[in-house]
CSV table of C-alpha atoms and ligand atoms in Angstrom, one decimal:
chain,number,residue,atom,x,y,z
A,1,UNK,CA,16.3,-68.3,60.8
A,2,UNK,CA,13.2,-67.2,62.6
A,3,UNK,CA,12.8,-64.1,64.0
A,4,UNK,CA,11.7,-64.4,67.8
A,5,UNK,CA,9.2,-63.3,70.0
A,6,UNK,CA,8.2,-63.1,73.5
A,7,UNK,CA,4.6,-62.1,74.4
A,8,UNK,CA,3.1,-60.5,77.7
A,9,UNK,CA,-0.2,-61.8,78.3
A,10,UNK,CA,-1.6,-59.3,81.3
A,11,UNK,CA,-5.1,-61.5,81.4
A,12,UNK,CA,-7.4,-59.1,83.8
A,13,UNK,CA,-4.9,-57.4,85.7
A,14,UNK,CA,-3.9,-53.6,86.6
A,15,UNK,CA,-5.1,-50.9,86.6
A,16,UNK,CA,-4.8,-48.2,83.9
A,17,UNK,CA,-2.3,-46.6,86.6
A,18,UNK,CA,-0.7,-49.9,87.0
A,19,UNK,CA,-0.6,-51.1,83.3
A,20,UNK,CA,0.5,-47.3,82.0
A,21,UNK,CA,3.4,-47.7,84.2
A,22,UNK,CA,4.6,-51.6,83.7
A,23,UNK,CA,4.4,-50.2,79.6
A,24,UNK,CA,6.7,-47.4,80.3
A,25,UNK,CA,9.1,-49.9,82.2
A,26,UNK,CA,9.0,-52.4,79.8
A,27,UNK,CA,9.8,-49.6,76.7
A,28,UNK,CA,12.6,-47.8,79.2
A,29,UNK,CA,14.0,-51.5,79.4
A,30,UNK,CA,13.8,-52.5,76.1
A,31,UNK,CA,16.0,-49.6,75.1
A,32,UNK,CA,16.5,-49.5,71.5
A,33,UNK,CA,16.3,-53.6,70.9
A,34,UNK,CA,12.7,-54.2,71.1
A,35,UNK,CA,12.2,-56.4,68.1
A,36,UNK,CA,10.0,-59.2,68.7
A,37,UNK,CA,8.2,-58.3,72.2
A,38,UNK,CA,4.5,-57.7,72.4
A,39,UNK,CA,2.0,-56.9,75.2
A,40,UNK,CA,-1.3,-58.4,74.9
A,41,UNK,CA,-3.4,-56.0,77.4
A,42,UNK,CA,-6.9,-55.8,78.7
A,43,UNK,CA,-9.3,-54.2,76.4
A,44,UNK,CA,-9.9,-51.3,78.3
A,45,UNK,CA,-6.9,-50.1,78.2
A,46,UNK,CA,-5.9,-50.7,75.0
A,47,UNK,CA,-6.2,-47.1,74.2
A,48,UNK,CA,-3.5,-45.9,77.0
A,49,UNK,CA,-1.0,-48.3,76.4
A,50,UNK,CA,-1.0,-47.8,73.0
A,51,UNK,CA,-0.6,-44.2,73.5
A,52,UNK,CA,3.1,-44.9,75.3
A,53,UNK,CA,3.9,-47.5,73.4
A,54,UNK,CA,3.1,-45.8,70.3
A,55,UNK,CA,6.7,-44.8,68.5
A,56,UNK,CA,8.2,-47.9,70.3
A,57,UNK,CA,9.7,-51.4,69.3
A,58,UNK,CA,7.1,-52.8,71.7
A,59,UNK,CA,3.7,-54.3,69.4
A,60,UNK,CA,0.4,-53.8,71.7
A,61,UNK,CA,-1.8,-56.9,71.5
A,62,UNK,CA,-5.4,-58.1,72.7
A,63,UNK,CA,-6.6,-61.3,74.4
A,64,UNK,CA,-9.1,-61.8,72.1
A,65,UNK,CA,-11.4,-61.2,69.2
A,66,UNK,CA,-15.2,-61.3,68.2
A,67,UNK,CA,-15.9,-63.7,65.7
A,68,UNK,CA,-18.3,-62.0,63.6
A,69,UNK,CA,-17.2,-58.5,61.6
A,70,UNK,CA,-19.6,-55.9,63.5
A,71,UNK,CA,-23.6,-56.0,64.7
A,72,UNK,CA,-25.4,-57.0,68.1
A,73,UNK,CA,-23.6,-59.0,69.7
A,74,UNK,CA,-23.3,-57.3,73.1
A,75,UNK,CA,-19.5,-57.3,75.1
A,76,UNK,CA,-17.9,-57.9,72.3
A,77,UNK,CA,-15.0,-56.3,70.9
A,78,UNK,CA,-14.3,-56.8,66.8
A,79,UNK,CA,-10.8,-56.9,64.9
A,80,UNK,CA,-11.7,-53.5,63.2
A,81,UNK,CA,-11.7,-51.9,66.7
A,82,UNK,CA,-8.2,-53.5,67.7
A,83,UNK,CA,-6.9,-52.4,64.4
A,84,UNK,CA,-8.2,-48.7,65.0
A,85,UNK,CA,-6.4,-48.7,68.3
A,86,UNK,CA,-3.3,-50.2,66.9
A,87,UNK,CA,-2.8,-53.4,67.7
A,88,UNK,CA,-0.8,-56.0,65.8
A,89,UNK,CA,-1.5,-59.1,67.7
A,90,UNK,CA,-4.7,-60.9,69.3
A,91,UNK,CA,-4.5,-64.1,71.1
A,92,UNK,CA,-7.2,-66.6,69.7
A,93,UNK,CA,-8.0,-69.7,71.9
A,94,UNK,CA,-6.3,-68.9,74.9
A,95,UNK,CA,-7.5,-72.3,76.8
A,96,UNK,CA,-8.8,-69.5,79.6
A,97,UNK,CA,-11.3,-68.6,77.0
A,98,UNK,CA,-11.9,-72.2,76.1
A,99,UNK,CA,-12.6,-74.1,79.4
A,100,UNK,CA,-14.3,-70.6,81.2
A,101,UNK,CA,-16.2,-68.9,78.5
A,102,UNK,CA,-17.2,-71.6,75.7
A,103,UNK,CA,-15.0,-70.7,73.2
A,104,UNK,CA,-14.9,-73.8,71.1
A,105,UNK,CA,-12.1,-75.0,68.1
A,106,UNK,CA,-14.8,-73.7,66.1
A,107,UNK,CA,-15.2,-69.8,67.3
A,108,UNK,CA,-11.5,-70.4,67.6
A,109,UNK,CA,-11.0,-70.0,63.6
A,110,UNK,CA,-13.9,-67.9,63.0
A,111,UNK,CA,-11.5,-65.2,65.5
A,112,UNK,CA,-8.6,-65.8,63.5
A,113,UNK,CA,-10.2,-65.3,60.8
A,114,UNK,CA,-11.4,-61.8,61.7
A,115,UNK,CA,-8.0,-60.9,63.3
A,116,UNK,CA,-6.9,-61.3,59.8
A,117,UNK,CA,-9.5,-59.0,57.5
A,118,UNK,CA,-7.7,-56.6,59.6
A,119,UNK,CA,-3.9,-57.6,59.0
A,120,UNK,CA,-4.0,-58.3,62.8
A,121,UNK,CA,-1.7,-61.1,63.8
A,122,UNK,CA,-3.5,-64.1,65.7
A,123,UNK,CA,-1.6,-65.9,67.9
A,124,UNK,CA,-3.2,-69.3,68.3
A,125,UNK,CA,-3.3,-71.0,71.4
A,126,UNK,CA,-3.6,-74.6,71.4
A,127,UNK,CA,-2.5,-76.8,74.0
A,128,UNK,CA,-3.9,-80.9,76.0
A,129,UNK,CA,-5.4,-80.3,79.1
A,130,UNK,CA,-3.3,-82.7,82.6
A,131,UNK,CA,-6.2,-85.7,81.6
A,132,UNK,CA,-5.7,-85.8,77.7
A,133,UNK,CA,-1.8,-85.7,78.5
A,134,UNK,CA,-2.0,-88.8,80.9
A,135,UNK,CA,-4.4,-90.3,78.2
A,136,UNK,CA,-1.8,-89.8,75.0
A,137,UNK,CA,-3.9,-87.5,73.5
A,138,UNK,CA,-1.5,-84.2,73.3
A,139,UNK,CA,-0.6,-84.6,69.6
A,140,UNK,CA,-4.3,-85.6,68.9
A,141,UNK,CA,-5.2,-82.8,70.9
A,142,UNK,CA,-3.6,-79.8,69.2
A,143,UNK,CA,-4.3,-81.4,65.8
A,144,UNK,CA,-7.4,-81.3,65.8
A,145,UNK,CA,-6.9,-77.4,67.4
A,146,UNK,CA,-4.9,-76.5,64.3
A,147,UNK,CA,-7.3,-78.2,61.7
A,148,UNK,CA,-10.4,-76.2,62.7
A,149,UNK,CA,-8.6,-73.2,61.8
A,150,UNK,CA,-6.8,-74.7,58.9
A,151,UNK,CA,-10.0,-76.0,57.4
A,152,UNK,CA,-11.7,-72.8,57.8
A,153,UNK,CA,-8.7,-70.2,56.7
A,154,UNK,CA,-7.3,-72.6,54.3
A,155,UNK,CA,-3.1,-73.5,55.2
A,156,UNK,CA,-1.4,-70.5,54.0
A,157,UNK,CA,-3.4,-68.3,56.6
A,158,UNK,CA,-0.6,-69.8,58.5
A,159,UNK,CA,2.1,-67.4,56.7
A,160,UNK,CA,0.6,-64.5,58.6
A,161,UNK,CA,-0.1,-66.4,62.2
A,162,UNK,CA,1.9,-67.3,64.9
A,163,UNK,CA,1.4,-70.0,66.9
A,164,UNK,CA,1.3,-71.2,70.8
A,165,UNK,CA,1.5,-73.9,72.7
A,166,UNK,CA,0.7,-74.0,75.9
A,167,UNK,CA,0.0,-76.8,77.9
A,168,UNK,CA,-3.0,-76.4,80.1
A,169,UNK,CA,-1.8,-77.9,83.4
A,170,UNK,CA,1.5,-75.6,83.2
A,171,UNK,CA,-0.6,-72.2,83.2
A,172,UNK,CA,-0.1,-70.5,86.2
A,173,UNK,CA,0.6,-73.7,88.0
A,174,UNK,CA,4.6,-72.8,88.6
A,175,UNK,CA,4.5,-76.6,87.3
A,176,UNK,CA,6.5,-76.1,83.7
A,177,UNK,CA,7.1,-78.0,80.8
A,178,UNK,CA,10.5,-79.7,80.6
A,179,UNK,CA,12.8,-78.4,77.9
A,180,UNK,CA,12.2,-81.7,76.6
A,181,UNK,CA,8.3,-82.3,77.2
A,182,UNK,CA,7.7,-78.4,75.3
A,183,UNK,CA,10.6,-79.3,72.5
A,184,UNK,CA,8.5,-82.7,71.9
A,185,UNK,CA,5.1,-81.0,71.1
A,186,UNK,CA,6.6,-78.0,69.1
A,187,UNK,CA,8.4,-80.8,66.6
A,188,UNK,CA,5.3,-82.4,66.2
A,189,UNK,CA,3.5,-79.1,65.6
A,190,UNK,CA,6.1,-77.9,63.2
A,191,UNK,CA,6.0,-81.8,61.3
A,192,UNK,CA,2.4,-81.6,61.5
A,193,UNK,CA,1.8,-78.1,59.5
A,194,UNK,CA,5.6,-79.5,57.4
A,195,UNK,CA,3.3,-82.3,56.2
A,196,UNK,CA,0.4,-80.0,54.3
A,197,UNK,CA,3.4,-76.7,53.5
A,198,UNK,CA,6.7,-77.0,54.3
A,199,UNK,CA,7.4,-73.5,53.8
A,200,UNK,CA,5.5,-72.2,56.0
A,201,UNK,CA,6.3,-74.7,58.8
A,202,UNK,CA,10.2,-73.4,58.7
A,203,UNK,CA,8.6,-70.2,58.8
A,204,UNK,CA,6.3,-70.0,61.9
A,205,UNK,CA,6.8,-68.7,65.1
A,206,UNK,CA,6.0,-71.2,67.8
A,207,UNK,CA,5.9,-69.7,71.1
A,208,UNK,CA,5.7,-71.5,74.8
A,209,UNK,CA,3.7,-70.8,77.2
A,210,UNK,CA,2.8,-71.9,80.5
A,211,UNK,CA,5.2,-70.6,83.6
A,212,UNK,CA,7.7,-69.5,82.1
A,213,UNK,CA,10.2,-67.6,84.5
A,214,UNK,CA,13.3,-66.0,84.0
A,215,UNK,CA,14.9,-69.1,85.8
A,216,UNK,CA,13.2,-71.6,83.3
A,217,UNK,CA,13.1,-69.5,79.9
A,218,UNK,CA,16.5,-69.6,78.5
A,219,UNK,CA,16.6,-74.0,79.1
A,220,UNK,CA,13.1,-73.3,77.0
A,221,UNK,CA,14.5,-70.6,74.0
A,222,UNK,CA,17.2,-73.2,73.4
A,223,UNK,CA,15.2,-75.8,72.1
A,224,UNK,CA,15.2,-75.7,68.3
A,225,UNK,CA,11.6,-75.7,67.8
A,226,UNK,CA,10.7,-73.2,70.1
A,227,UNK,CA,10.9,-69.8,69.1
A,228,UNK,CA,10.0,-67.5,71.9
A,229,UNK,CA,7.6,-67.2,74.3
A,230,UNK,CA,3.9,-66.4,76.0
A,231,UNK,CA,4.2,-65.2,79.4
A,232,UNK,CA,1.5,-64.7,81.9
A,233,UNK,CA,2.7,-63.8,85.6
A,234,UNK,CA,6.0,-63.0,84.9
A,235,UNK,CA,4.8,-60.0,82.0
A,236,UNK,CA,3.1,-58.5,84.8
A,237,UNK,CA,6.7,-57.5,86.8
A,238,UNK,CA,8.6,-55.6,83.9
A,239,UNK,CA,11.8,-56.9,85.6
A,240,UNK,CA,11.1,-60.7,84.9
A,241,UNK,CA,9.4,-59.9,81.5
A,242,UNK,CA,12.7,-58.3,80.2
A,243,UNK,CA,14.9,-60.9,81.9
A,244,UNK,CA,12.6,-63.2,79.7
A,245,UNK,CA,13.4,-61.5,76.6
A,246,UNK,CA,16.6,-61.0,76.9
A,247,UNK,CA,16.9,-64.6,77.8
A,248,UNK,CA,16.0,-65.8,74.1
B,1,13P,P1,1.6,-68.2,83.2
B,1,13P,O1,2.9,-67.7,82.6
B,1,13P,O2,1.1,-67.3,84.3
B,1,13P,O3,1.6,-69.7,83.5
B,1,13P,O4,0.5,-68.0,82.0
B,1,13P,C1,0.8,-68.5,80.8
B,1,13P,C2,-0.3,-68.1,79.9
B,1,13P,O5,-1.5,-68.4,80.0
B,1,13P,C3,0.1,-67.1,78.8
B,1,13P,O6,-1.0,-66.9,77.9
């Protein structure tokens, strides 16, 4: 049985006002069942929420990575700094990252690589844009997403990884995957990784994102490939986050 887990992804949002109070929330809501529920929160105030969270079932997480250890490489923040302020988790890939800022399949496993010097979790985002779905490309998309960081970390890098799909015409579009259409795609993740290590393809996490809602999450959780989820707009309302969690 895989343990789940559903992920806040605040993207650039709040204030450190804002984000110290939606933490609080969240931890007040969570009570004493907060296994498998992380925040992944703006750099800046990585330091603040961590110090609320700190004691708390609730993981703190970033949105991203450098992909190089340390040295000039101005605005960037490396996995030895996340570690230092305590996070577990950093997204790698986020298709944000990808299509606004360059970040290519290759940076892409260069950051989870670095996540992991520092026992840092990545959480790999992969996911076919609208045109490569109408085109048939999804499964060709997020293989060839999953082999640049396979190639590079090697396949049992996957044992301490989680994964995400999220497909990039249901991000903050309200337009969701069908149970169905999210189900598909995770199967053919989890047969795709099965192929090169079976163990570790029973083992992953595979998370959804990509409007989720509290309406539309537990349909999602169901589905026997999917085992949690990465939540965008709804994390940033503590209310709908924890309806999300305790939806799965
Ligand atoms: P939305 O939930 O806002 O669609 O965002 C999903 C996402 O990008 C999470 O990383």
């Amino acid at each position: 049985m895989r343990q789940s887990l559903v992920v806040g992804n605040w993207k650039m949002n709040g204030t450190r006002a804002s984000t110290a109070a939606l933490a609080q929330s969240i931890i007040t809501g969570l009570g004493a069942n907060s296994a498998g529920c992380a925040v992944c929160v703006p750099y800046i105030f990585l330091a603040s929420v961590g110090e609320i969270i700190k004691g708390s079932g609730l993981a703190l997480g970033a949105q991203n990575v450098a992909n190089q250890p340390s040295g000039a490489y101005t605005g960037e923040i490396s996995a030895s700094m996340l570690n230092e302020f305590g996070c577990q988790y950093v997204l790698v890939g986020h298709s944000e990252r990808r299509s606004y800022y360059g970040d290519t399949n290759a940076s892409v496993a260069e950051r989870f690589c670095q996540a992991q010097t520092q026992n840092i979790t990545p959480i790999l985002c992969i996911g076919e844009t609208l045109e490569q779905r109408e085109q048939d490309q999804t499964f060709a998309v997020v293989n060839e997403q999953l082999d640049a960081v396979i190639n590079l970390a090697g396949i049992d890098a996957l044992n301490s990884a989680v994964l995400a799909y999220e497909p990039v015409w249901a991000i903050g579009t309200g337009k969701t995957a069908s149970d169905e259409q999210a189900q598909e795609v995770h199967q053919h993740i989890r047969q795709y990784i099965a192929a090169k290590n079976q163990t570790i393809a029973d083992k992953i996490q595979i998370l959804y994102g990509g409007s989720a809602k509290p309406d539309n999450a537990k349909g999602l959780f169901a589905m026997p490939d999917i085992d949690g989820g990465l939540i965008g707009g709804a994390s940033l309302d503590a209310d709908s986050f924890l309806k999300i969690y305790h939806s799965i």
